[in-house]
């Protein structure tokens, strides 16, 4: 009897499952702010960032449901001729998937209101 209970306790984690819920609603708004709002959430740590083919793409942490709509993008003109880009997570990812490498989220530069040829830099901290 005791052996059966021990075997059941050891097998239970092997029989567990994972459910991922994704909201596939049509709303895909990009929130862009030009002010330094002090009540804004902290900057999101990013694993990588690149601008290519007219898109800003960043790799961020995810529990399986993170997408671009989870972020606000702050644009601030810097005094040195650059535009500073800051990403702030505005919605939590409450999914339970294992995504050890994070996910890529991206926006077109036009969505962000960044004109072609604008010198822009991402000011978010990086996470390896």
Short mmCIF file of C-alpha atoms in Angstrom, two decimals:
data_model
loop_
_atom_site.label_atom_id
_atom_site.label_comp_id
_atom_site.label_asym_id
_atom_site.label_seq_id
_atom_site.Cartn_x
_atom_site.Cartn_y
_atom_site.Cartn_z
CA UNK A 1 0.00 0.00 0.00
CA UNK A 2 2.79 2.42 0.93
CA UNK A 3 4.67 1.57 -2.26
CA UNK A 4 1.55 2.34 -4.31
CA UNK A 5 1.19 5.76 -2.61
CA UNK A 6 4.86 6.58 -3.21
CA UNK A 7 4.58 5.50 -6.86
CA UNK A 8 1.46 7.64 -7.31
CA UNK A 9 3.16 10.66 -5.71
CA UNK A 10 6.19 10.28 -7.98
CA UNK A 11 4.06 9.81 -11.11
CA UNK A 12 1.75 12.79 -10.47
CA UNK A 13 4.13 15.45 -11.89
CA UNK A 14 4.56 13.35 -15.03
CA UNK A 15 0.80 13.36 -15.61
CA UNK A 16 0.28 17.09 -15.17
CA UNK A 17 -0.54 19.29 -18.14
CA UNK A 18 -0.24 22.88 -19.31
CA UNK A 19 -2.95 25.13 -20.66
CA UNK A 20 -2.15 28.33 -22.53
CA UNK A 21 -4.87 30.90 -23.05
CA UNK A 22 -4.41 33.47 -25.79
CA UNK A 23 -6.62 36.47 -26.38
CA UNK A 24 -7.07 36.67 -30.14
CA UNK A 25 -9.12 39.83 -30.08
CA UNK A 26 -8.76 42.18 -33.02
CA UNK A 27 -7.57 45.10 -30.90
CA UNK A 28 -3.85 45.62 -31.50
CA UNK A 29 -3.26 49.19 -30.37
CA UNK A 30 0.18 50.68 -30.02
CA UNK A 31 0.39 53.15 -27.16
CA UNK A 32 2.92 55.88 -27.91
CA UNK A 33 3.70 58.64 -25.46
CA UNK A 34 5.84 61.73 -25.90
CA UNK A 35 5.93 62.71 -22.23
CA UNK A 36 8.10 61.54 -19.38
CA UNK A 37 5.19 60.29 -17.26
CA UNK A 38 6.57 59.60 -13.77
CA UNK A 39 3.70 57.21 -12.95
CA UNK A 40 4.62 54.93 -15.87
CA UNK A 41 5.78 51.36 -15.19
CA UNK A 42 9.50 50.62 -15.07
CA UNK A 43 11.41 50.01 -18.28
CA UNK A 44 11.19 46.42 -19.54
CA UNK A 45 14.47 44.50 -19.64
CA UNK A 46 15.12 43.29 -23.19
CA UNK A 47 17.29 40.41 -24.36
CA UNK A 48 17.98 41.90 -27.78
CA UNK A 49 16.80 44.69 -30.08
CA UNK A 50 17.16 45.46 -33.77
CA UNK A 51 15.78 47.75 -36.43
CA UNK A 52 15.48 46.10 -39.84
CA UNK A 53 13.09 46.40 -42.77
CA UNK A 54 11.30 49.33 -41.15
CA UNK A 55 10.51 47.47 -37.92
CA UNK A 56 11.70 47.68 -34.32
CA UNK A 57 11.94 44.13 -32.95
CA UNK A 58 12.83 43.31 -29.36
CA UNK A 59 13.12 39.98 -27.54
CA UNK A 60 11.49 40.07 -24.10
CA UNK A 61 10.55 37.65 -21.32
CA UNK A 62 7.28 35.77 -21.80
CA UNK A 63 5.12 33.21 -20.08
CA UNK A 64 3.56 32.29 -23.43
CA UNK A 65 1.13 35.11 -24.22
CA UNK A 66 3.27 38.25 -24.51
CA UNK A 67 2.71 40.32 -27.64
CA UNK A 68 3.26 43.91 -28.76
CA UNK A 69 -0.07 45.04 -27.29
CA UNK A 70 1.38 44.41 -23.80
CA UNK A 71 3.74 47.37 -24.15
CA UNK A 72 3.61 51.15 -24.22
CA UNK A 73 6.31 52.79 -26.31
CA UNK A 74 7.62 56.15 -25.07
CA UNK A 75 9.44 58.40 -27.54
CA UNK A 76 11.47 61.28 -26.12
CA UNK A 77 13.51 63.70 -28.23
CA UNK A 78 17.00 63.88 -26.73
CA UNK A 79 19.04 67.06 -26.82
CA UNK A 80 21.73 65.46 -28.97
CA UNK A 81 19.52 64.91 -32.04
CA UNK A 82 18.51 61.36 -31.15
CA UNK A 83 15.03 60.09 -30.23
CA UNK A 84 15.05 57.86 -27.17
CA UNK A 85 12.72 54.86 -27.36
CA UNK A 86 11.55 53.23 -24.09
CA UNK A 87 9.39 50.12 -23.75
CA UNK A 88 7.16 49.69 -20.71
CA UNK A 89 5.07 46.59 -20.07
CA UNK A 90 1.46 47.65 -19.43
CA UNK A 91 -0.15 44.18 -19.25
CA UNK A 92 1.05 41.12 -17.38
CA UNK A 93 1.55 37.81 -19.14
CA UNK A 94 -0.33 35.43 -16.84
CA UNK A 95 0.13 32.34 -19.01
CA UNK A 96 2.14 29.40 -17.67
CA UNK A 97 4.14 28.21 -20.69
CA UNK A 98 7.87 27.60 -20.53
CA UNK A 99 9.50 30.13 -22.87
CA UNK A 100 13.13 30.20 -21.71
CA UNK A 101 14.37 32.29 -24.65
CA UNK A 102 11.57 34.86 -24.52
CA UNK A 103 9.63 36.07 -27.57
CA UNK A 104 10.11 38.67 -30.27
CA UNK A 105 7.65 41.55 -30.35
CA UNK A 106 7.79 44.20 -33.05
CA UNK A 107 6.29 47.41 -34.37
CA UNK A 108 6.70 49.18 -37.66
CA UNK A 109 8.49 52.50 -37.37
CA UNK A 110 5.39 54.11 -38.90
CA UNK A 111 3.23 52.68 -36.07
CA UNK A 112 5.59 54.30 -33.59
CA UNK A 113 5.61 57.62 -35.41
CA UNK A 114 9.33 57.44 -36.15
CA UNK A 115 10.14 59.10 -39.47
CA UNK A 116 12.54 57.36 -41.86
CA UNK A 117 16.10 58.48 -41.22
CA UNK A 118 15.43 59.42 -37.60
CA UNK A 119 18.29 58.54 -35.29
CA UNK A 120 16.72 56.48 -32.49
CA UNK A 121 18.14 54.53 -29.58
CA UNK A 122 16.49 52.08 -27.20
CA UNK A 123 17.16 53.02 -23.57
CA UNK A 124 15.80 49.87 -21.92
CA UNK A 125 18.16 47.78 -19.82
CA UNK A 126 19.41 44.55 -21.36
CA UNK A 127 19.15 41.06 -19.89
CA UNK A 128 21.31 38.18 -21.04
#
